[in-house]
Amino acid sequence: AQTVTQSQPEMSVQEAETVTLSCTYDTSESNYYLFWYKQPPSRQMILVIRQEAYKQQNATENRFSVNFQKAAKSFSLKISDSQLGDTAMYFCAFMSPGTASKLTFGTGTRLQVTL
Amino acid sequence: DTGVSQDPRHKITKRGQNVTFRCDPISEHNRLYWYRQTLGQGPEFLTYFQNEAQLEKSRLLSDRFSAERPKGSFSTLEIQRTEQGDSAMYLCASSRLPLAVNGDEQYFGPGTRLTVT
């Protein structure tokens, strides 16, 4: 079974600064997907960024980028130029593209962006 | 694309009562997932449907839980004889088939927060 570990329960960053959220995972599979989801307070979860394991190039989406280290089974999220609207719970998730394609989530990191 | 909707958003019930939640996925999505999220934890997979067929159930889904997706559109999740340990946020998500473009991306609804007193 796959496991996802987020070791930072809470993080804080000042507006316009850069922050990195950590995620490690454990799997014996070679083909899989990794995701970062954002869950703002009292709002629904939305996808921030995704990475296919077979792609060596790190994914980027505007101010969001990942550092994917397949051998180390590490998948960190970097948020540049942090904005107040980035305040949310961030979940790292793993998916094996098998029959179910279900997501396995970490316990989340609560990010607070301050003035 | 009107997004995934869930009803109700909040439900308070007494222990031992039955509750039913509804999820309306994005209309062209074939797959529908249910997850449960307890306080301080990430969502955990409960079950999923491909069209009207329920293809996998987690061990978390005890006999008191049942889910349906009768016509491959909306889905219901029923909990019978609720217990305090059932208190959680129940999330629904939908996606296209895996081989479709971005078929791996799941779109989440706002969730139903269940409180069992």
XYZ file of N, CA and C in Angstrom:
696
model
N 0.833 -1.194 0.000
C 0.000 0.000 0.000
C 0.875 1.254 0.000
N 0.355 2.264 -0.640
C 1.104 3.512 -0.708
C 0.853 4.350 0.534
N 1.858 5.110 0.943
C 1.703 6.066 2.041
C 2.261 7.403 1.607
N 1.683 8.462 2.144
C 2.114 9.824 1.855
C 2.328 10.534 3.183
N 3.474 11.172 3.340
C 3.817 11.814 4.604
C 4.096 13.295 4.393
N 3.403 14.110 5.154
C 3.672 15.548 5.181
C 4.091 15.872 6.605
N 5.325 16.246 6.787
C 5.894 16.377 8.122
C 5.737 17.771 8.722
N 5.161 18.689 7.967
C 4.993 20.057 8.460
C 3.508 20.322 8.694
N 3.022 20.223 9.920
C 1.589 20.452 10.152
C 1.188 21.903 9.842
N 2.073 22.851 10.142
C 1.751 24.265 9.928
C 2.980 25.013 9.413
N 2.703 25.954 8.509
C 3.765 26.824 8.006
C 3.206 28.241 7.932
N 4.117 29.197 8.007
C 3.719 30.588 7.875
C 4.711 31.291 6.962
N 4.194 32.180 6.140
C 5.059 32.919 5.210
C 4.504 34.327 5.059
N 5.392 35.271 4.855
C 4.936 36.645 4.628
C 4.581 36.833 3.163
N 3.644 37.709 2.955
C 3.217 38.039 1.603
C 4.432 38.410 0.753
N 4.421 37.888 -0.491
C 5.469 38.131 -1.485
C 6.709 37.256 -1.290
N 6.788 36.529 -0.181
C 7.920 35.652 0.047
C 7.663 34.275 -0.578
N 8.683 33.434 -0.510
C 8.605 32.078 -1.072
C 8.580 31.060 0.059
N 7.786 30.025 -0.116
C 7.679 28.962 0.892
C 7.699 27.614 0.196
N 8.253 26.628 0.867
C 8.312 25.267 0.326
C 7.663 24.297 1.290
N 6.712 23.539 0.782
C 6.020 22.513 1.567
C 6.568 21.143 1.175
N 6.821 20.310 2.176
C 7.469 19.019 1.942
C 6.462 17.874 1.866
N 6.827 16.879 1.095
C 6.008 15.667 0.979
C 6.922 14.512 0.593
N 6.782 13.412 1.286
C 7.461 12.180 0.878
C 6.422 11.095 0.740
N 6.728 10.092 -0.040
C 5.764 9.019 -0.278
C 6.508 7.695 -0.374
N 5.765 6.643 -0.258
C 6.361 5.322 -0.347
C 5.518 4.472 -1.292
N 6.154 3.889 -2.273
C 5.473 3.014 -3.213
C 6.479 2.089 -3.855
N 5.980 0.969 -4.330
C 6.826 0.037 -5.065
C 6.553 0.137 -6.562
N 5.636 1.008 -6.939
C 5.271 1.134 -8.345
C 6.217 2.098 -9.052
N 6.304 1.940 -10.361
C 7.192 2.795 -11.142
C 6.424 3.874 -11.895
N 5.143 3.620 -12.133
C 4.322 4.591 -12.856
C 3.214 5.090 -11.943
N 3.176 6.389 -11.723
C 2.164 6.944 -10.827
C 2.088 8.450 -11.054
N 1.106 9.055 -10.401
C 0.933 10.503 -10.460
C 1.022 11.061 -9.036
N 1.491 12.288 -8.952
C 1.528 13.005 -7.686
C 0.813 14.336 -7.864
N 0.128 14.757 -6.821
C -0.666 15.971 -6.888
C -0.462 16.804 -5.618
N -0.655 18.105 -5.774
C -0.866 18.987 -4.629
C -2.259 19.593 -4.779
N -3.060 19.417 -3.717
C -4.386 19.996 -3.666
C -4.401 21.086 -2.596
N -5.215 22.106 -2.842
C -5.394 23.221 -1.910
C -6.824 23.197 -1.399
N -6.998 23.315 -0.089
C -8.329 23.354 0.516
C -8.437 24.629 1.347
N -8.987 25.710 0.777
C -9.147 26.956 1.536
C -10.158 26.764 2.663
N -10.141 27.605 3.668
C -11.096 27.461 4.778
C -12.541 27.467 4.281
N -13.269 26.439 4.640
C -14.694 26.308 4.303
C -14.967 26.313 2.806
N -13.990 25.956 2.027
C -14.195 25.895 0.572
C -13.683 24.568 0.039
N -14.079 24.268 -1.186
C -13.755 22.944 -1.686
C -12.325 22.819 -2.168
N -11.878 21.581 -2.221
C -10.518 21.255 -2.600
C -10.310 21.470 -4.090
N -9.226 22.094 -4.444
C -8.919 22.311 -5.848
C -7.496 21.858 -6.140
N -7.291 21.415 -7.362
C -5.977 20.948 -7.770
C -5.050 22.129 -8.021
N -3.852 22.051 -7.455
C -2.848 23.093 -7.659
C -1.890 22.708 -8.781
N -1.389 21.472 -8.712
C -0.363 21.061 -9.663
C -0.270 19.545 -9.662
N 0.118 18.971 -10.799
C 0.253 17.528 -10.919
C 1.563 17.175 -11.595
N 2.039 15.970 -11.296
C 3.315 15.509 -11.850
C 3.184 14.038 -12.217
N 3.542 13.683 -13.435
C 3.602 12.277 -13.824
C 4.988 11.746 -13.481
N 5.047 10.587 -12.877
C 6.328 10.055 -12.398
C 7.314 9.787 -13.526
N 6.808 9.505 -14.729
C 7.723 9.181 -15.825
C 8.345 10.435 -16.438
N 7.863 11.597 -16.057
C 8.416 12.847 -16.581
C 9.500 13.357 -15.633
N 10.683 13.572 -16.143
C 11.770 14.051 -15.302
C 11.654 15.541 -15.026
N 11.029 16.265 -15.966
C 10.917 17.713 -15.798
C 9.917 18.034 -14.705
N 10.305 18.940 -13.810
C 9.407 19.348 -12.732
C 8.260 20.192 -13.277
N 7.054 19.929 -12.775
C 5.882 20.675 -13.217
C 5.891 22.089 -12.627
N 5.350 23.031 -13.400
C 5.176 24.403 -12.923
C 3.808 24.903 -13.376
N 3.191 25.699 -12.519
C 1.918 26.345 -12.829
C 1.962 27.738 -12.224
N 2.359 28.699 -13.056
C 2.440 30.097 -12.594
C 3.366 30.195 -11.379
N 2.838 30.585 -10.215
C 3.690 30.783 -9.035
C 4.003 29.474 -8.305
N 3.433 28.374 -8.769
C 3.591 27.085 -8.099
C 4.521 26.184 -8.913
N 5.462 25.564 -8.235
C 6.342 24.613 -8.896
C 6.659 23.487 -7.920
N 7.088 22.365 -8.480
C 7.425 21.229 -7.630
C 8.885 20.858 -7.826
N 9.426 20.202 -6.814
C 10.737 19.573 -6.893
C 10.502 18.079 -6.692
N 10.502 17.365 -7.803
C 10.203 15.939 -7.799
C 11.507 15.159 -7.845
N 11.766 14.425 -6.792
C 12.966 13.595 -6.676
C 12.510 12.139 -6.583
N 12.458 11.462 -7.747
C 11.856 10.129 -7.781
C 12.637 9.130 -6.933
N 13.949 9.159 -7.003
C 14.743 8.187 -6.260
C 14.565 8.372 -4.753
N 14.448 9.604 -4.334
C 14.261 9.906 -2.915
C 12.802 9.843 -2.506
N 11.898 9.668 -3.471
C 10.454 9.646 -3.228
C 10.035 10.907 -2.478
N 10.435 12.023 -3.056
C 10.146 13.322 -2.466
C 9.440 14.197 -3.497
N 8.493 14.989 -3.030
C 7.668 15.801 -3.948
C 7.272 17.078 -3.212
N 8.122 18.082 -3.252
C 7.846 19.312 -2.513
C 7.205 20.358 -3.415
N 6.460 21.242 -2.797
C 5.751 22.312 -3.502
C 6.357 23.653 -3.111
N 6.740 24.439 -4.103
C 7.250 25.774 -3.862
C 6.242 26.798 -4.337
N 5.902 27.706 -3.437
C 4.984 28.796 -3.779
C 5.800 30.072 -3.769
N 5.894 30.724 -4.899
C 6.633 31.976 -5.022
C 5.677 33.153 -4.928
N 6.220 34.301 -4.479
C 5.399 35.512 -4.410
C 4.072 35.218 -3.706
N 4.144 34.685 -2.501
C 2.942 34.263 -1.769
C 1.920 35.386 -1.657
N 0.664 34.994 -1.787
C -0.441 35.943 -1.695
C -1.372 35.527 -0.569
N -2.141 36.495 -0.050
C -3.055 36.200 1.050
C -4.022 35.074 0.677
N -4.404 35.032 -0.584
C -5.318 34.006 -1.053
C -4.722 32.607 -1.080
N -3.420 32.496 -0.828
C -2.795 31.182 -0.764
C -3.011 30.518 0.592
N -3.543 31.260 1.544
C -3.819 30.695 2.868
C -4.805 29.541 2.734
N -4.397 28.355 3.176
C -5.214 27.149 2.995
C -4.494 25.954 3.583
N -5.205 24.822 3.609
C -4.573 23.521 3.849
C -4.084 23.008 2.505
N -2.883 22.479 2.497
C -2.323 21.902 1.279
C -2.095 20.410 1.503
N -2.638 19.620 0.593
C -2.512 18.170 0.693
C -1.700 17.637 -0.483
N -0.757 16.790 -0.162
C -0.019 16.041 -1.161
C -0.769 14.731 -1.382
N -0.859 14.285 -2.615
C -1.623 13.062 -2.897
C -0.928 12.231 -3.959
N -1.127 10.930 -3.836
C -0.533 9.930 -4.733
C -1.642 9.186 -5.447
N -1.406 8.878 -6.708
C -2.366 8.061 -7.449
C -1.635 7.052 -8.318
N -2.050 5.810 -8.215
C -1.561 4.777 -9.117
C -2.582 4.629 -10.221
N -2.201 4.774 -11.475
C -3.181 4.738 -12.568
C -3.666 3.328 -12.904
N -4.112 2.653 -11.893
C -4.638 1.314 -12.095
C -6.137 1.377 -12.283
N -6.814 0.372 -11.837
C -8.240 0.282 -12.070
C -9.012 1.381 -11.348
N -8.677 1.646 -10.101
C -9.462 2.574 -9.302
C -9.026 4.026 -9.447
N -7.745 4.252 -9.648
C -7.204 5.618 -9.696
C -7.632 6.433 -8.490
N -7.682 5.804 -7.329
C -8.051 6.548 -6.122
C -6.844 7.309 -5.607
N -7.129 8.388 -4.896
C -6.084 9.231 -4.331
C -5.763 8.802 -2.903
N -4.472 8.780 -2.583
C -4.003 8.592 -1.216
C -3.390 9.916 -0.773
N -3.945 10.497 0.296
C -3.546 11.821 0.731
C -2.620 11.765 1.943
N -1.799 12.811 2.075
C -1.081 13.045 3.320
C -1.997 13.739 4.316
N -1.446 14.060 5.482
C -2.254 14.679 6.533
C -2.384 16.186 6.378
N -1.665 16.762 5.444
C -1.847 18.166 5.135
C -0.893 19.093 5.858
N -0.689 20.259 5.259
C 0.078 21.345 5.865
C -0.790 22.598 5.825
N -0.992 23.183 6.996
C -1.778 24.423 7.057
C -0.840 25.593 6.800
N -1.076 26.326 5.696
C -0.236 27.469 5.340
C -0.972 28.762 5.648
N -0.307 29.616 6.380
C -0.849 30.938 6.687
C 0.046 31.976 6.027
N -0.551 32.820 5.184
C 0.187 33.909 4.562
C -0.154 35.191 5.313
N 0.869 35.878 5.788
C 0.652 37.063 6.616
C 1.165 38.327 5.920
N 0.649 39.457 6.374
C 1.064 40.746 5.801
C 2.461 41.136 6.258
N -19.790 23.497 -17.500
C -19.187 22.827 -16.354
C -19.592 23.560 -15.086
N -20.568 22.958 -14.353
C -21.065 23.644 -13.170
C -20.388 23.139 -11.915
N -19.463 22.220 -12.004
C -18.759 21.728 -10.843
C -19.523 20.622 -10.142
N -18.864 20.023 -9.162
C -19.459 18.951 -8.364
C -20.247 19.593 -7.219
N -21.481 19.151 -7.033
C -22.286 19.687 -5.939
C -22.669 18.580 -4.977
N -22.831 18.958 -3.704
C -23.202 17.999 -2.676
C -24.309 18.581 -1.817
N -25.177 17.703 -1.361
C -26.300 18.149 -0.555
C -26.630 17.101 0.501
N -26.852 17.483 1.777
C -26.729 18.846 2.285
C -25.282 19.225 2.540
N -25.049 20.452 2.888
C -23.689 20.876 3.228
C -23.364 20.521 4.679
N -24.388 20.555 5.505
C -24.203 20.219 6.921
C -25.360 19.330 7.352
N -25.036 18.377 8.218
C -26.075 17.500 8.751
C -25.728 17.182 10.195
N -26.678 17.447 11.092
C -26.527 17.066 12.486
C -27.576 16.003 12.762
N -27.158 14.905 13.328
C -28.091 13.816 13.595
C -27.762 13.171 14.933
N -28.738 12.494 15.465
C -28.521 11.791 16.728
C -28.029 10.382 16.448
N -27.235 9.884 17.350
C -26.708 8.528 17.234
C -27.840 7.538 17.025
N -27.637 6.656 16.061
C -28.634 5.640 15.778
C -29.553 5.979 14.616
N -29.552 7.233 14.194
C -30.392 7.626 13.063
C -29.684 7.302 11.742
N -30.483 7.237 10.684
C -29.938 7.036 9.344
C -29.811 8.386 8.634
N -28.775 8.531 7.832
C -28.600 9.752 7.047
C -28.247 9.385 5.609
N -28.615 10.271 4.687
C -28.293 10.068 3.274
C -27.755 11.356 2.693
N -26.662 11.234 1.957
C -26.047 12.382 1.297
C -26.133 12.187 -0.212
N -26.174 13.305 -0.909
C -26.245 13.244 -2.372
C -25.065 13.959 -2.997
N -24.601 13.429 -4.115
C -23.523 14.059 -4.879
C -23.939 14.117 -6.340
N -23.817 15.296 -6.938
C -24.034 15.462 -8.380
C -22.692 15.775 -9.021
N -22.172 14.862 -9.823
C -20.847 15.080 -10.430
C -20.944 16.019 -11.629
N -19.805 16.351 -12.195
C -19.766 17.070 -13.466
C -20.378 16.156 -14.519
N -21.225 16.699 -15.349
C -22.132 15.894 -16.161
C -21.429 14.884 -17.068
N -20.311 15.204 -17.651
C -19.688 14.271 -18.589
C -18.701 13.319 -17.921
N -18.595 13.366 -16.596
C -17.640 12.518 -15.887
C -18.204 11.136 -15.638
N -17.420 10.115 -15.995
C -17.857 8.737 -15.831
C -17.605 8.212 -14.421
N -16.560 8.736 -13.773
C -16.168 8.201 -12.470
C -16.607 9.124 -11.343
N -16.992 8.497 -10.239
C -17.427 9.243 -9.060
C -16.824 8.574 -7.837
N -16.218 9.368 -6.977
C -15.521 8.870 -5.793
C -16.145 9.467 -4.535
N -16.134 8.681 -3.461
C -16.458 9.179 -2.133
C -15.235 9.049 -1.235
N -14.960 10.123 -0.487
C -13.875 10.144 0.481
C -14.441 10.625 1.821
N -13.753 10.271 2.895
C -14.109 10.764 4.217
C -12.902 11.487 4.799
N -13.153 12.660 5.385
C -12.076 13.466 5.952
C -12.424 13.798 7.393
N -11.631 13.291 8.326
C -11.810 13.630 9.739
C -10.871 14.773 10.092
N -11.149 15.390 11.228
C -10.425 16.598 11.628
C -8.927 16.336 11.726
N -8.167 17.170 11.044
C -6.714 17.056 11.108
C -6.115 15.994 10.220
N -6.941 15.371 9.400
C -6.462 14.311 8.507
C -6.744 14.643 7.054
N -6.052 13.971 6.172
C -6.382 14.084 4.767
C -7.552 13.180 4.423
N -8.184 13.422 3.302
C -9.304 12.563 2.895
C -8.858 11.114 2.706
N -9.766 10.197 3.037
C -9.509 8.764 2.849
C -10.557 8.198 1.907
N -10.105 7.375 0.999
C -10.970 6.781 -0.017
C -11.990 5.846 0.631
N -13.240 5.967 0.188
C -14.298 5.063 0.645
C -14.732 4.103 -0.460
N -15.106 4.675 -1.621
C -15.619 3.838 -2.694
C -15.626 4.642 -3.980
N -15.763 3.938 -5.124
C -15.901 4.668 -6.370
C -16.787 3.915 -7.358
N -17.352 4.668 -8.280
C -18.217 4.151 -9.333
C -17.634 4.513 -10.690
N -17.803 3.605 -11.612
C -17.595 3.917 -13.016
C -18.952 3.732 -13.678
N -19.497 4.837 -14.124
C -20.895 4.872 -14.558
C -21.752 4.383 -13.390
N -22.599 3.370 -13.588
C -23.459 2.956 -12.476
C -22.868 1.826 -11.643
N -21.724 1.313 -12.047
C -21.136 0.163 -11.356
C -20.205 0.607 -10.219
N -20.441 0.041 -9.039
C -19.555 0.286 -7.905
C -18.419 -0.711 -7.989
N -17.209 -0.229 -8.245
C -16.107 -1.123 -8.586
C -15.160 -1.423 -7.437
N -15.130 -0.576 -6.431
C -14.238 -0.848 -5.299
C -14.775 -0.190 -4.047
N -14.618 -0.895 -2.927
C -15.013 -0.363 -1.629
C -13.856 -0.521 -0.656
N -13.586 0.508 0.105
C -12.533 0.458 1.113
C -12.994 -0.360 2.317
N -12.007 -0.854 3.067
C -12.348 -1.533 4.313
C -12.959 -0.567 5.324
N -12.774 0.738 5.091
C -13.400 1.742 5.961
C -14.920 1.727 5.836
N -15.403 1.212 4.728
C -16.840 1.227 4.462
C -17.480 0.013 5.126
N -17.969 0.226 6.351
C -18.563 -0.895 7.073
C -19.924 -1.244 6.475
N -20.537 -2.281 7.031
C -21.841 -2.738 6.530
C -22.925 -1.679 6.724
N -22.679 -0.713 7.580
C -23.687 0.326 7.805
C -23.696 1.363 6.675
N -22.690 1.327 5.841
C -22.570 2.289 4.740
C -23.012 1.627 3.439
N -23.770 2.374 2.642
C -24.105 1.884 1.310
C -24.119 3.072 0.354
N -23.641 2.844 -0.840
C -23.600 3.891 -1.855
C -24.221 3.358 -3.133
N -24.864 4.278 -3.843
C -25.484 3.927 -5.113
C -25.241 5.027 -6.123
N -25.299 4.625 -7.382
C -25.277 5.589 -8.481
C -26.193 5.017 -9.568
N -27.502 5.101 -9.328
C -28.485 4.315 -10.085
C -28.468 4.492 -11.603
N -28.250 5.653 -12.098
C -28.285 5.840 -13.549
C -26.963 6.390 -14.069
N -25.936 6.198 -13.279
C -24.638 6.697 -13.705
C -24.523 8.207 -13.659
N -25.455 8.856 -12.954
C -25.363 10.320 -12.842
C -25.069 10.672 -11.390
N -26.082 11.066 -10.615
C -25.843 11.417 -9.216
C -25.604 10.152 -8.393
N -25.053 10.360 -7.199
C -24.806 9.233 -6.289
C -25.333 9.591 -4.907
N -25.704 8.571 -4.162
C -26.090 8.753 -2.770
C -25.215 7.881 -1.879
N -24.938 8.401 -0.697
C -24.202 7.657 0.331
C -25.087 7.635 1.566
N -25.453 6.437 2.009
C -26.308 6.303 3.177
C -25.522 5.687 4.318
N -25.711 6.224 5.489
C -25.126 5.647 6.699
C -26.292 5.252 7.598
N -26.359 3.989 7.952
C -27.417 3.513 8.845
C -26.888 3.443 10.277
N -27.782 3.663 11.212
C -27.443 3.530 12.647
C -26.150 4.292 12.948
N -26.191 5.587 12.692
C -24.978 6.391 12.828
C -24.357 6.288 14.220
N -23.042 6.398 14.247
C -22.259 6.383 15.484
C -21.452 7.682 15.553
N -21.010 8.036 16.758
C -20.260 9.276 16.899
C -18.984 9.251 16.059
N -18.417 8.102 15.859
C -17.209 7.980 15.049
C -17.441 8.243 13.569
N -18.704 8.351 13.166
C -19.006 8.671 11.770
C -18.908 10.172 11.506
N -18.783 10.965 12.542
C -18.669 12.411 12.377
C -17.435 12.736 11.550
N -17.653 13.429 10.446
C -16.575 13.699 9.504
C -17.121 14.564 8.380
N -16.207 14.962 7.478
C -16.614 15.594 6.224
C -16.607 14.495 5.163
N -17.711 14.388 4.435
C -17.800 13.400 3.370
C -17.681 14.137 2.032
N -16.632 13.808 1.316
C -16.317 14.480 0.059
C -16.634 13.595 -1.126
N -17.146 14.212 -2.149
C -17.408 13.538 -3.412
C -16.497 14.149 -4.461
N -16.019 13.333 -5.377
C -15.185 13.822 -6.473
C -15.584 13.091 -7.746
N -15.351 13.723 -8.880
C -15.635 13.043 -10.149
C -14.486 13.263 -11.124
N -14.403 12.368 -12.097
C -13.345 12.482 -13.100
C -13.788 11.809 -14.390
N -13.061 12.088 -15.442
C -13.255 11.363 -16.689
C -12.617 9.979 -16.537
N -12.685 9.190 -17.579
C -12.016 7.897 -17.564
C -10.505 8.104 -17.613
N -9.725 7.173 -17.071
C -8.279 7.357 -16.956
C -7.569 7.652 -18.268
N -8.029 7.076 -19.364
C -7.325 7.254 -20.632
C -7.707 8.544 -21.337
N -8.681 9.246 -20.806
C -9.074 10.521 -21.404
C -8.025 11.575 -21.058
N -8.057 12.677 -21.798
C -7.143 13.779 -21.503
C -7.406 14.261 -20.079
N -6.329 14.346 -19.281
C -6.460 14.729 -17.863
C -7.452 13.833 -17.125
N -7.541 12.580 -17.562
C -8.477 11.660 -16.913
C -8.119 11.358 -15.480
N -6.889 11.654 -15.082
C -6.496 11.384 -13.714
C -6.917 12.492 -12.760
N -7.411 13.615 -13.259
C -7.728 14.740 -12.396
C -9.109 14.589 -11.801
N -9.176 14.632 -10.487
C -10.448 14.537 -9.785
C -10.877 15.923 -9.338
N -12.170 16.217 -9.561
C -12.757 17.484 -9.172
C -13.628 17.229 -7.946
N -13.393 18.003 -6.901
C -14.066 17.766 -5.631
C -15.264 18.689 -5.432
N -16.252 18.154 -4.726
C -17.368 18.950 -4.275
C -17.034 19.625 -2.951
N -17.964 20.434 -2.423
C -17.711 21.167 -1.177
C -17.795 20.308 0.071
N -18.341 19.111 -0.067
C -18.424 18.211 1.071
C -19.709 18.356 1.867
N -20.031 17.291 2.588
C -21.119 17.302 3.573
C -20.491 17.047 4.938
N -20.679 18.005 5.837
C -20.119 17.827 7.191
C -21.180 17.169 8.065
N -20.870 15.982 8.541
C -21.785 15.227 9.395
C -21.333 15.318 10.841
N -22.270 15.681 11.711
C -22.032 15.668 13.157
C -23.045 14.731 13.790
N -22.541 13.734 14.493
C -23.398 12.768 15.175
C -23.320 13.044 16.673
N -24.465 13.362 17.269
C -24.476 13.724 18.698
C -24.955 12.569 19.569
